[in-house]
Amino acid sequence: MSKPVVKLLLTLSLLCIIPSFLFALTGEEVIQKMDEMATFETSVSTGSIKTTDRFGTKISTFKAWARGASDSLIEFTSTAERGQKILRTQSSLYLFYPDAEELIRLQGAALRQSVLGSDLSYEDMTEEKNTLDSYTVVLEGSEIVNGHDCHVLTLTAKKRTVAYPVQKIWVDKQTYLVWKAEYSTAQKRLLKVMEVLSTVEVAGRTLPSETKIEDKMKRDSATWMTLDSLEVNVPLGANIFSLENLTW
Amino acid sequence: MVGKRTLCLAFVLSFLLTPLLAAVVPVVDMSLLGGVSYKPSTETVHQGTSMDLKISLPSPNSGNVRGEVVLKASYPDSSPTLEEVIHKAYLRARFPSFRLTAGKTRLSWGDGMLFNAGDVLYGSSSTSVSLTQAVLRDKTDWMAALNYPLGFFSFFETILIPSTSGRIEDAGFGFRFYTNVGETKVEAGFATTDAGVRKHKPYVSLQGNIGADWYLSSSVELDRQFTASTSDLLVTGGLFHSLYFPGDRTLTLRLEFLSRPLQSWAFKGQEDANCTFLLYPELVYTPTSSLSLSLRSILSPLDLSMNATVGASWSVFEGFSLVGFLSAPFGQSSDLFNWEGDQRIALGVGASWIY
């Protein structure tokens, strides 16, 4: 092959390869996009938490309000726990128990307590969507999950206050939906696996409508979280994420 | 007969207080308990069955006015008074700048599960409490309260407690201020009540986190002349922490204390009304999300007596739980807890159902 031809081929190869480097996303950018797609100015949703074990199924229903990445309020509407509320803000988590008219402020390890005996913790239910504040990210590669081409990322906790020290997540390259997540201890011991079973399109974004969470440390136990309705960017009252509204 | 009349009256009242009854979904909370108890003082064994029934009629969960009627009855208490049957009957109205609560309900002031010096409205220092209950203090009373939000996480609250004698000078009132200073919750307030004797009760209550959640409250009871005796200064506090193990097994630890620091710290028999120092350790172990095992105890270090309760609760089906407990006092005759008088060793098993 003549020198000019080799030069031409090399030049063409570089021209083909360079853009893919220029436009390839870093792990941090994938996480930022993932958080952006999961965060709305405001949202109002209703749904249920279904827990199964050897003795059958327990269902709790809820209504939830959220604003931005940090503020959320969940009110349980099912009979046994009706009126119990969880308010999450940037720095604190408050619980309200209507029977005793009791307002409890939770901090620290108490955030990891199970919500209503499910495989979800208070931290899971009201998780902040500022992932990069709490985790460092490594982009591991790509895999197909449920027919969707996904980025595979490993997140390692920067601080000890998070619920899961290590997370491995599969993020859709098109929609930035997390199709699957594995939550582990710092020693890489698998604790929980989350899978998205179905999705819904809202405001041009793909969001999970049914999610299954399995606690890998327990036999015969799983939790399904289902969204029955979701409205986004709806006007919310100015005081909805306040103690006054929590105890209302 | 009195009991039946009272119950009928209570149910009629609940209908009157709940005009939108058609839209109301009642919630029934039923607890059945059977057990045996041994009374060491008389060396007798008793067997008994009891039932607690609670019917809640909440208003629809919308609009700016809400309310709830909660009726309670217990078997074998055959003649409950209307006051006992109506556990809650209140309305809440949300105005643009404040909220009104009127009727019979509860306001939880201060912090503490068993001991809470900040609970100046109902009192949370007595040891006459069943350690088998999930909620240890749930006394309610008639009131009118106004809550003024002062930001998202601060508010000012005032309460008027109506006179039970009909004389206006016997009415009580109080107020509290609730806010966060940095990572610490700060609450301070005052209540004046007249249950036979006029008492003025200022208090302060703090809550924060140092790895474990902590809370600390202090109050003093002043008489009409604003003087106090040594037993009137009360300090309570506690630590709460959860430990997590593989398999979602959880161990929660709580340690509360109650102190009347100006009382005598001599090692001698204590009395419930003026104990110098008490401890409340609580361990709750949940090996699975539906099973919990608990050890709760009230310790009186100055007379080395205690009342301990070992309990288990298994949430089998939706709203349905099986419960069991063993409770026993330990101490000598002059101690706070002892095997004299009415104190018993009790073993019980039962079920509770909410539907």
Coordinates of C-alpha atoms in Angstrom, one line a residue:
Chain A
M1 CA 0.0 0.0 0.0
S2 CA 1.4 3.4 -0.9
K3 CA 2.2 6.0 1.7
P4 CA -0.5 8.4 0.6
V5 CA -3.2 5.7 0.8
V6 CA -2.0 4.7 4.3
K7 CA -2.1 8.3 5.4
L8 CA -5.6 8.7 4.0
L9 CA -6.8 5.6 5.8
L10 CA -5.3 6.7 9.1
T11 CA -6.8 10.1 8.7
L12 CA -10.3 8.7 8.0
S13 CA -9.9 6.3 10.9
L14 CA -9.1 9.1 13.3
L15 CA -12.0 11.2 11.9
C16 CA -14.3 8.2 12.7
I17 CA -12.9 7.5 16.2
I18 CA -12.4 11.0 17.5
P19 CA -16.1 12.0 17.6
S20 CA -16.9 8.9 19.5
F21 CA -14.5 10.1 22.2
L22 CA -15.7 13.6 22.0
F23 CA -19.3 12.7 22.5
A24 CA -18.9 9.7 24.9
L25 CA -20.5 10.5 28.2
T26 CA -18.6 10.1 31.4
G27 CA -20.0 8.2 34.3
E28 CA -20.8 11.5 36.1
E29 CA -22.6 12.8 33.1
V30 CA -24.7 9.7 32.9
I31 CA -25.7 10.0 36.5
Q32 CA -26.5 13.7 36.1
K33 CA -28.8 12.9 33.2
M34 CA -30.3 10.1 35.2
D35 CA -31.1 12.4 38.1
E36 CA -32.4 15.1 35.7
M37 CA -34.8 12.7 34.1
A38 CA -36.1 11.4 37.4
T39 CA -36.6 14.9 38.8
F40 CA -39.5 17.2 38.1
E41 CA -40.2 20.7 39.3
T42 CA -43.1 19.2 41.2
S43 CA -45.1 15.9 41.1
V44 CA -48.1 14.3 42.7
S45 CA -48.5 10.5 42.6
T46 CA -50.6 7.7 44.1
G47 CA -49.5 4.2 44.4
S48 CA -49.1 1.1 46.5
I49 CA -46.4 -1.0 48.2
K50 CA -47.2 -4.7 48.0
T51 CA -45.2 -7.1 50.2
T52 CA -45.3 -10.8 49.9
D53 CA -44.0 -13.5 52.2
R54 CA -44.9 -17.1 53.1
F55 CA -48.1 -15.9 54.7
G56 CA -49.5 -13.9 51.8
T57 CA -49.6 -10.4 50.6
K58 CA -49.9 -7.1 52.4
I59 CA -50.7 -3.9 50.5
S60 CA -50.3 -0.3 51.7
T61 CA -51.4 2.6 49.5
F62 CA -50.0 6.1 49.5
K63 CA -50.2 9.5 48.0
A64 CA -46.9 11.4 47.5
W65 CA -45.9 15.0 46.6
A66 CA -42.4 16.0 45.5
R67 CA -40.6 19.2 44.6
G68 CA -37.2 19.2 43.0
A69 CA -34.5 16.8 44.1
S70 CA -34.9 17.0 47.9
D71 CA -38.4 17.7 49.1
S72 CA -41.0 14.9 49.4
L73 CA -44.1 14.1 51.4
I74 CA -45.7 10.7 51.6
E75 CA -49.1 10.1 53.2
F76 CA -50.3 6.5 53.7
T77 CA -54.0 6.0 52.8
S78 CA -54.5 2.3 53.6
T79 CA -56.6 1.3 56.6
A80 CA -54.0 0.1 59.0
E81 CA -51.7 3.0 58.6
R82 CA -54.0 5.8 57.4
G83 CA -52.7 9.3 58.1
Q84 CA -49.1 8.3 58.8
K85 CA -46.9 10.7 57.0
I86 CA -43.2 11.0 56.1
L87 CA -41.7 14.4 55.2
R88 CA -38.2 14.5 53.7
T89 CA -36.3 17.7 53.3
Q90 CA -32.7 18.4 52.5
S91 CA -31.5 17.8 56.1
S92 CA -34.1 16.0 58.0
L93 CA -36.9 13.4 57.9
Y94 CA -40.0 13.8 60.0
L95 CA -42.6 11.2 60.8
F96 CA -46.2 11.9 61.9
Y97 CA -48.3 9.4 63.7
P98 CA -51.9 10.6 63.9
D99 CA -53.0 8.2 66.7
A100 CA -50.6 9.7 69.2
E101 CA -50.5 13.1 67.4
E102 CA -46.8 12.6 67.6
L103 CA -44.2 14.4 65.4
I104 CA -40.8 12.5 65.3
R105 CA -37.7 13.8 63.7
L106 CA -35.3 11.1 62.4
Q107 CA -31.7 11.5 61.7
G108 CA -28.7 9.2 61.3
A109 CA -29.2 5.4 61.3
A110 CA -32.9 5.5 61.9
L111 CA -33.4 6.5 58.2
R112 CA -32.6 2.9 57.3
Q113 CA -35.6 1.5 59.2
S114 CA -38.1 -0.5 57.1
V115 CA -41.2 1.3 56.0
L116 CA -44.3 -0.7 57.1
G117 CA -42.4 -4.0 57.1
S118 CA -41.5 -3.8 53.4
D119 CA -38.1 -4.2 51.8
L120 CA -38.1 -0.4 51.4
S121 CA -36.4 1.9 53.9
Y122 CA -37.4 5.5 54.7
E123 CA -34.2 6.4 52.8
D124 CA -35.4 4.4 49.8
M125 CA -38.9 6.0 49.8
T126 CA -37.7 9.6 50.0
E127 CA -34.3 9.3 48.4
E128 CA -32.7 12.6 47.3
K129 CA -31.9 12.8 43.6
N130 CA -28.5 14.3 44.0
T131 CA -26.6 11.1 43.5
L132 CA -23.2 12.7 42.9
D133 CA -23.3 14.4 46.3
S134 CA -23.2 11.0 47.9
Y135 CA -21.4 8.7 45.5
T136 CA -18.3 8.4 43.3
V137 CA -19.0 6.9 39.9
V138 CA -17.2 4.4 37.6
L139 CA -18.5 3.7 34.2
E140 CA -18.0 -0.1 33.7
G141 CA -19.3 -0.6 30.2
S142 CA -22.5 -1.6 28.4
E143 CA -25.0 -4.4 28.8
I144 CA -28.4 -5.3 27.4
V145 CA -31.2 -5.4 30.1
N146 CA -34.7 -6.4 29.1
G147 CA -33.8 -5.6 25.5
H148 CA -32.5 -2.1 26.4
D149 CA -28.9 -1.0 25.8
C150 CA -27.7 0.2 29.1
H151 CA -24.7 1.9 30.7
V152 CA -23.3 -0.2 33.6
L153 CA -22.1 2.0 36.5
T154 CA -20.7 1.3 39.9
L155 CA -21.4 3.9 42.6
T156 CA -19.3 3.9 45.8
A157 CA -20.5 5.9 48.8
K158 CA -18.6 9.1 49.7
K159 CA -20.1 9.2 53.2
R160 CA -21.3 6.6 55.7
T161 CA -24.8 8.0 56.1
V162 CA -26.2 6.6 52.8
A163 CA -28.3 3.4 52.9
Y164 CA -26.2 1.4 50.5
P165 CA -22.4 1.7 50.4
V166 CA -22.1 0.2 46.9
Q167 CA -24.6 0.3 44.0
K168 CA -24.3 -1.2 40.6
I169 CA -26.9 0.3 38.2
W170 CA -28.0 -0.3 34.6
V171 CA -29.0 3.0 33.0
D172 CA -30.8 3.1 29.7
K173 CA -28.7 4.9 27.1
Q174 CA -31.8 6.4 25.4
T175 CA -34.1 7.2 28.3
Y176 CA -31.7 7.3 31.3
L177 CA -34.1 5.1 33.2
V178 CA -32.5 2.8 35.8
W179 CA -33.7 -0.7 34.6
K180 CA -31.9 -2.6 37.3
A181 CA -29.9 -1.9 40.4
E182 CA -27.9 -4.1 42.8
Y183 CA -27.3 -2.7 46.3
S184 CA -24.4 -4.1 48.3
T185 CA -22.4 -3.6 51.4
A186 CA -18.9 -2.1 51.3
Q187 CA -17.6 -5.7 51.2
K188 CA -19.6 -6.2 48.0
R189 CA -22.1 -8.5 49.8
L190 CA -25.4 -8.2 47.8
L191 CA -28.3 -6.9 49.9
K192 CA -31.1 -6.0 47.5
V193 CA -31.9 -6.1 43.8
M194 CA -34.3 -3.7 42.1
E195 CA -35.8 -4.3 38.7
V196 CA -38.2 -2.1 36.7
L197 CA -41.1 -4.3 35.5
S198 CA -43.0 -1.7 33.5
T199 CA -42.7 2.0 32.6
V200 CA -44.9 5.0 31.8
E201 CA -44.2 8.0 29.6
V202 CA -44.7 11.3 31.4
A203 CA -43.8 14.7 29.9
G204 CA -41.6 13.1 27.3
R205 CA -39.7 11.0 29.9
T206 CA -39.8 7.3 30.7
L207 CA -40.4 6.6 34.3
P208 CA -40.9 3.3 36.3
S209 CA -44.5 2.5 37.0
E210 CA -43.9 -0.9 38.6
T211 CA -40.7 -1.8 40.4
K212 CA -39.8 -5.0 42.2
I213 CA -37.4 -5.0 45.1
E214 CA -36.0 -8.3 46.4
D215 CA -34.1 -8.5 49.7
K216 CA -31.4 -11.0 48.9
M217 CA -30.8 -11.7 52.6
K218 CA -34.4 -13.0 53.0
R219 CA -36.1 -16.0 51.5
D220 CA -39.6 -15.8 49.9
S221 CA -39.8 -12.0 50.4
A222 CA -40.3 -9.3 47.8
T223 CA -41.8 -5.8 47.5
W224 CA -43.5 -4.3 44.5
M225 CA -44.0 -0.6 44.3
T226 CA -46.6 0.5 41.8
L227 CA -47.5 4.0 40.7
D228 CA -51.2 4.2 39.9
S229 CA -51.1 7.9 38.9
L230 CA -48.5 10.5 38.3
E231 CA -48.9 14.2 37.5
V232 CA -45.8 16.3 37.0
N233 CA -45.1 20.0 37.1
V234 CA -48.4 20.7 38.8
P235 CA -48.8 23.7 41.1
L236 CA -48.3 22.8 44.7
G237 CA -49.2 24.9 47.8
A238 CA -46.3 26.9 49.2
N239 CA -46.4 25.2 52.5
I240 CA -46.9 21.6 51.4
F241 CA -43.4 20.5 52.7
S242 CA -43.8 22.1 56.1
L243 CA -44.5 20.8 59.6
E244 CA -47.9 22.6 59.5
N245 CA -48.9 20.4 56.5
L246 CA -47.3 17.3 58.0
T247 CA -49.4 17.5 61.1
W248 CA -52.6 18.6 59.3
Chain B
M1 CA -77.0 -0.1 82.5
V2 CA -75.0 3.1 82.8
G3 CA -72.5 1.6 80.4
K4 CA -75.1 0.8 77.7
R5 CA -76.6 4.3 78.0
T6 CA -73.1 5.9 77.7
L7 CA -72.2 3.8 74.7
C8 CA -75.5 4.7 73.0
L9 CA -74.9 8.4 73.7
A10 CA -71.4 8.2 72.4
F11 CA -72.5 6.6 69.2
V12 CA -75.3 9.2 68.7
L13 CA -72.7 11.9 69.4
S14 CA -70.3 10.4 66.8
F15 CA -73.1 10.6 64.2
L16 CA -73.8 14.2 65.0
L17 CA -70.2 15.1 64.9
T18 CA -69.7 13.4 61.6
P19 CA -72.4 14.8 59.2
L20 CA -70.6 13.4 56.1
L21 CA -70.8 9.9 57.5
A22 CA -71.7 8.4 54.2
A23 CA -68.2 9.4 52.9
V24 CA -66.5 8.2 56.1
V25 CA -64.6 4.9 56.2
P26 CA -64.6 3.6 59.8
V27 CA -61.5 1.9 61.1
V28 CA -61.9 -0.7 63.7
D29 CA -58.9 -1.6 66.0
M30 CA -59.6 -4.7 68.1
S31 CA -57.2 -6.3 70.6
L32 CA -58.0 -9.5 72.4
L33 CA -55.8 -10.8 75.2
G34 CA -56.0 -13.8 77.4
G35 CA -53.6 -14.5 80.2
V36 CA -52.8 -15.6 83.7
S37 CA -51.3 -13.6 86.5
Y38 CA -49.8 -14.5 89.8
K39 CA -50.1 -12.2 92.8
P40 CA -47.2 -12.9 95.2
S41 CA -48.7 -11.0 98.1
T42 CA -51.7 -13.3 98.3
E43 CA -50.1 -16.3 96.5
T44 CA -53.1 -16.5 94.2
V45 CA -53.3 -17.2 90.4
H46 CA -55.9 -15.3 88.3
Q47 CA -57.0 -16.0 84.8
G48 CA -58.6 -13.4 82.7
T49 CA -59.6 -12.2 79.2
S50 CA -59.7 -8.7 78.0
M51 CA -60.7 -6.8 74.9
D52 CA -59.9 -3.3 73.8
L53 CA -62.0 -1.9 71.0
K54 CA -61.4 1.3 69.2
I55 CA -63.6 2.7 66.4
S56 CA -62.3 5.6 64.4
L57 CA -64.5 7.8 62.2
P58 CA -62.2 10.2 60.3
S59 CA -63.6 12.9 58.1
P60 CA -62.8 12.9 54.4
N61 CA -59.2 13.7 53.7
S62 CA -59.8 17.0 51.8
G63 CA -60.7 20.6 52.2
N64 CA -59.8 23.1 55.0
V65 CA -61.8 21.4 57.7
R66 CA -61.1 18.0 59.1
G67 CA -62.0 16.0 62.1
E68 CA -62.2 12.6 63.7
V69 CA -64.2 10.8 66.3
V70 CA -62.5 7.9 68.1
L71 CA -64.6 5.7 70.5
K72 CA -62.9 3.4 72.9
A73 CA -64.2 0.6 75.1
S74 CA -62.6 -2.2 77.1
Y75 CA -63.9 -5.4 78.4
P76 CA -64.3 -6.3 81.3
D77 CA -64.7 -2.5 82.2
S78 CA -68.6 -2.8 82.1
S79 CA -69.4 0.8 83.1
P80 CA -67.2 3.2 81.2
T81 CA -68.0 6.9 81.5
L82 CA -68.7 9.0 78.4
E83 CA -65.4 10.7 79.1
E84 CA -63.7 7.3 78.7
V85 CA -65.6 6.2 75.7
I86 CA -64.9 9.4 73.7
H87 CA -61.2 9.0 73.2
K88 CA -61.1 11.7 70.5
A89 CA -63.7 14.0 69.1
Y90 CA -62.2 17.1 67.4
L91 CA -62.2 19.3 64.4
R92 CA -59.4 21.2 62.7
A93 CA -59.9 24.2 60.6
R94 CA -57.1 25.7 58.4
F95 CA -57.2 29.4 58.1
P96 CA -54.8 31.4 55.8
S97 CA -52.4 32.2 58.7
F98 CA -53.2 29.8 61.5
R99 CA -54.9 26.5 62.3
L100 CA -57.6 25.9 64.9
T101 CA -58.0 22.6 66.7
A102 CA -61.0 22.2 69.0
G103 CA -62.4 19.2 70.9
K104 CA -60.9 16.3 72.6
T105 CA -57.5 15.2 71.3
R106 CA -53.9 15.2 72.1
L107 CA -51.0 17.5 71.6
S108 CA -47.5 15.9 72.0
W109 CA -45.1 18.4 73.5
G110 CA -41.5 17.6 74.3
D111 CA -39.6 14.4 73.4
G112 CA -39.6 10.9 75.0
M113 CA -41.3 7.6 74.7
L114 CA -41.9 6.9 78.4
F115 CA -40.3 9.8 80.2
N116 CA -40.9 13.3 78.9
A117 CA -40.5 16.3 81.1
G118 CA -41.8 18.4 78.2
D119 CA -45.2 16.8 78.3
V120 CA -46.5 19.5 80.7
L121 CA -50.1 19.0 79.5
Y122 CA -50.7 15.3 80.4
G123 CA -47.6 14.3 82.3
S124 CA -45.2 11.6 81.3
S125 CA -43.4 10.7 84.5
S126 CA -45.6 8.0 86.0
T127 CA -44.4 4.4 86.1
S128 CA -48.0 3.1 86.1
V129 CA -47.9 2.2 82.4
S130 CA -48.3 -1.0 80.4
L131 CA -45.1 -1.8 78.7
T132 CA -46.9 -4.1 76.3
Q133 CA -48.4 -1.2 74.3
A134 CA -46.8 0.2 71.1
V135 CA -47.7 3.7 72.2
L136 CA -47.0 4.2 75.9
R137 CA -48.7 7.5 76.4
D138 CA -51.9 8.4 74.6
K139 CA -54.0 10.4 77.0
T140 CA -56.3 12.9 75.4
D141 CA -58.2 15.9 76.8
W142 CA -60.6 18.7 75.8
M143 CA -58.9 21.8 74.4
A144 CA -58.9 24.6 71.9
A145 CA -55.5 25.2 70.2
L146 CA -54.2 27.6 67.7
N147 CA -51.1 26.8 65.6
Y148 CA -49.3 29.7 63.9
P149 CA -46.6 28.6 61.4
L150 CA -43.5 30.8 61.6
G151 CA -41.8 29.3 58.6
F152 CA -41.7 25.7 57.2
F153 CA -40.1 24.2 60.3
S154 CA -41.1 26.5 63.1
F155 CA -44.4 27.3 64.7
F156 CA -46.0 28.9 67.8
E157 CA -48.8 27.1 69.4
T158 CA -51.3 28.2 72.1
I159 CA -53.8 26.0 74.0
L160 CA -56.8 26.7 76.1
I161 CA -57.8 23.9 78.5
P162 CA -61.4 24.4 79.6
S163 CA -62.3 24.3 83.3
T164 CA -63.8 21.0 84.5
S165 CA -65.4 22.8 87.5
G166 CA -67.3 25.4 85.5
R167 CA -65.4 28.2 87.2
I168 CA -63.4 30.3 84.7
E169 CA -60.5 30.7 87.2
D170 CA -59.9 26.9 86.9
A171 CA -59.3 27.0 83.2
G172 CA -55.8 26.3 82.0
F173 CA -53.7 27.6 79.1
G174 CA -50.3 27.2 77.6
F175 CA -48.1 27.9 74.7
R176 CA -44.9 26.6 73.0
F177 CA -42.4 27.7 70.4
Y178 CA -40.9 25.0 68.1
T179 CA -37.9 25.6 65.8
N180 CA -34.6 24.2 64.6
V181 CA -31.3 25.8 65.4
G182 CA -28.7 24.2 63.1
E183 CA -29.2 20.5 63.4
T184 CA -30.9 20.7 66.8
K185 CA -34.6 21.0 67.4
V186 CA -35.4 23.5 70.1
E187 CA -38.8 23.6 71.8
A188 CA -39.8 25.7 74.8
G189 CA -43.2 26.5 76.3
F190 CA -45.3 27.0 79.4
A191 CA -48.6 25.6 80.7
T192 CA -50.7 26.5 83.6
T193 CA -53.4 24.0 84.8
D194 CA -55.6 23.5 87.8
A195 CA -56.3 19.9 88.7
G196 CA -57.3 20.8 92.2
V197 CA -54.2 23.0 92.7
R198 CA -53.0 25.6 90.3
K199 CA -49.6 24.7 88.8
H200 CA -47.4 26.7 86.4
K201 CA -45.1 24.6 84.3
P202 CA -42.4 26.1 82.0
Y203 CA -40.3 23.6 80.0
V204 CA -37.6 23.3 77.4
S205 CA -36.9 20.3 75.1
L206 CA -34.0 19.7 72.7
Q207 CA -33.4 16.9 70.2
G208 CA -30.5 16.2 67.9
N209 CA -28.1 13.5 66.6
I210 CA -24.6 12.5 67.7
G211 CA -24.5 9.2 65.8
A212 CA -27.4 8.2 68.0
D213 CA -30.5 10.4 68.2
W214 CA -30.7 12.2 71.5
Y215 CA -33.3 14.2 73.3
L216 CA -33.4 16.1 76.6
S217 CA -36.3 17.9 78.3
S218 CA -36.6 19.8 81.6
S219 CA -39.6 21.3 83.3
V220 CA -40.5 22.7 86.7
E221 CA -43.8 22.9 88.5
L222 CA -44.4 26.2 90.3
D223 CA -47.3 26.8 92.6
R224 CA -49.6 29.8 92.6
Q225 CA -46.9 31.9 94.3
F226 CA -44.3 30.8 91.6
T227 CA -42.3 28.7 94.2
A228 CA -41.2 25.1 93.8
S229 CA -40.3 22.3 96.0
T230 CA -37.3 19.9 95.5
S231 CA -39.5 17.3 93.7
D232 CA -40.8 19.8 91.2
L233 CA -37.8 20.1 89.0
L234 CA -37.9 17.2 86.4
V235 CA -35.2 16.4 83.8
T236 CA -35.7 13.6 81.3
G237 CA -33.7 12.5 78.3
G238 CA -32.8 9.6 76.1
L239 CA -30.7 8.1 73.4
F240 CA -32.1 6.1 70.4
H241 CA -30.0 4.1 67.9
S242 CA -30.7 1.4 65.3
L243 CA -28.2 -1.3 64.4
Y244 CA -28.6 -3.1 61.0
F245 CA -27.5 -6.6 60.3
P246 CA -27.5 -8.7 57.1
G247 CA -31.0 -10.0 56.2
D248 CA -32.7 -6.7 57.3
R249 CA -32.4 -7.8 60.9
T250 CA -32.5 -4.7 63.1
L251 CA -31.8 -4.1 66.7
T252 CA -33.0 -0.8 68.1
L253 CA -31.7 0.5 71.4
R254 CA -33.4 3.1 73.5
L255 CA -32.3 4.3 76.9
E256 CA -34.3 7.0 78.7
F257 CA -33.8 8.5 82.1
L258 CA -36.0 10.5 84.5
S259 CA -34.5 12.6 87.3
R260 CA -35.6 14.9 90.0
P261 CA -32.1 16.1 90.7
L262 CA -33.0 18.2 93.8
Q263 CA -34.4 15.2 95.6
S264 CA -32.4 13.0 97.9
W265 CA -30.0 10.6 96.1
A266 CA -29.9 8.3 99.1
F267 CA -30.2 4.5 98.4
K268 CA -33.7 3.9 99.7
G269 CA -37.2 3.0 98.7
Q270 CA -38.7 5.2 96.0
E271 CA -42.3 6.4 95.3
D272 CA -43.8 6.8 91.9
A273 CA -44.8 10.5 92.4
N274 CA -41.3 11.7 93.4
C275 CA -38.7 9.3 92.3
T276 CA -35.2 10.7 92.2
F277 CA -33.9 8.7 89.3
L278 CA -35.3 6.1 86.9
L279 CA -34.1 4.4 83.8
Y280 CA -36.0 3.0 80.9
P281 CA -33.9 0.7 78.7
E282 CA -35.6 -0.8 75.7
L283 CA -34.3 -3.4 73.2
V284 CA -36.3 -4.3 70.1
Y285 CA -35.0 -7.0 67.8
T286 CA -36.6 -7.6 64.5
P287 CA -35.3 -10.8 62.9
T288 CA -37.7 -10.4 60.0
S289 CA -39.8 -7.5 58.9
S290 CA -42.9 -9.1 60.4
L291 CA -41.6 -10.3 63.8
S292 CA -40.3 -8.2 66.6
L293 CA -39.1 -9.2 70.0
S294 CA -38.8 -6.7 72.8
L295 CA -37.4 -6.2 76.3
R296 CA -38.6 -3.2 78.1
S297 CA -37.9 -2.4 81.6
I298 CA -38.3 0.4 84.2
L299 CA -35.3 0.4 86.6
S300 CA -35.1 2.2 89.9
P301 CA -31.4 2.3 90.6
L302 CA -31.7 3.9 94.1
D303 CA -33.8 1.0 95.5
L304 CA -32.5 -1.6 93.0
S305 CA -36.0 -2.6 91.9
M306 CA -37.3 -3.0 88.4
N307 CA -40.4 -3.9 86.3
A308 CA -39.5 -5.9 83.2
T309 CA -41.6 -7.0 80.2
V310 CA -40.5 -9.4 77.5
G311 CA -42.8 -9.2 74.5
A312 CA -43.2 -10.5 71.0
S313 CA -45.3 -9.3 68.1
W314 CA -45.8 -11.1 64.8
S315 CA -47.5 -9.3 62.0
V316 CA -49.0 -12.4 60.2
F317 CA -51.5 -11.0 57.8
E318 CA -52.5 -7.5 56.6
G319 CA -53.7 -5.7 59.7
F320 CA -53.5 -8.8 61.9
S321 CA -50.9 -9.5 64.5
L322 CA -50.3 -12.1 67.2
V323 CA -48.8 -10.8 70.5
G324 CA -47.4 -12.3 73.7
F325 CA -45.7 -11.0 76.8
L326 CA -44.3 -11.9 80.2
S327 CA -44.2 -9.1 82.8
A328 CA -42.8 -9.2 86.3
P329 CA -41.7 -6.8 89.0
F330 CA -38.6 -7.4 91.1
G331 CA -37.8 -5.7 94.4
Q332 CA -38.4 -5.7 98.1
S333 CA -41.4 -4.5 100.0
S334 CA -40.5 -0.8 100.4
D335 CA -39.2 -0.5 96.8
L336 CA -40.9 1.1 93.9
F337 CA -41.4 -2.3 92.2
N338 CA -42.0 -5.2 94.6
W339 CA -44.0 -8.4 95.1
E340 CA -46.3 -6.8 97.7
G341 CA -49.6 -5.1 97.2
D342 CA -51.3 -5.3 93.8
Q343 CA -48.2 -5.9 91.7
R344 CA -48.3 -9.2 89.7
I345 CA -46.3 -11.5 87.4
A346 CA -48.4 -11.7 84.2
L347 CA -48.2 -13.9 81.1
G348 CA -50.5 -13.0 78.2
V349 CA -51.1 -14.0 74.6
G350 CA -53.5 -12.4 72.2
A351 CA -54.3 -11.0 68.8
S352 CA -54.9 -7.5 67.3
W353 CA -56.7 -6.7 64.1
I354 CA -57.2 -3.4 62.3
Y355 CA -59.7 -3.3 59.4

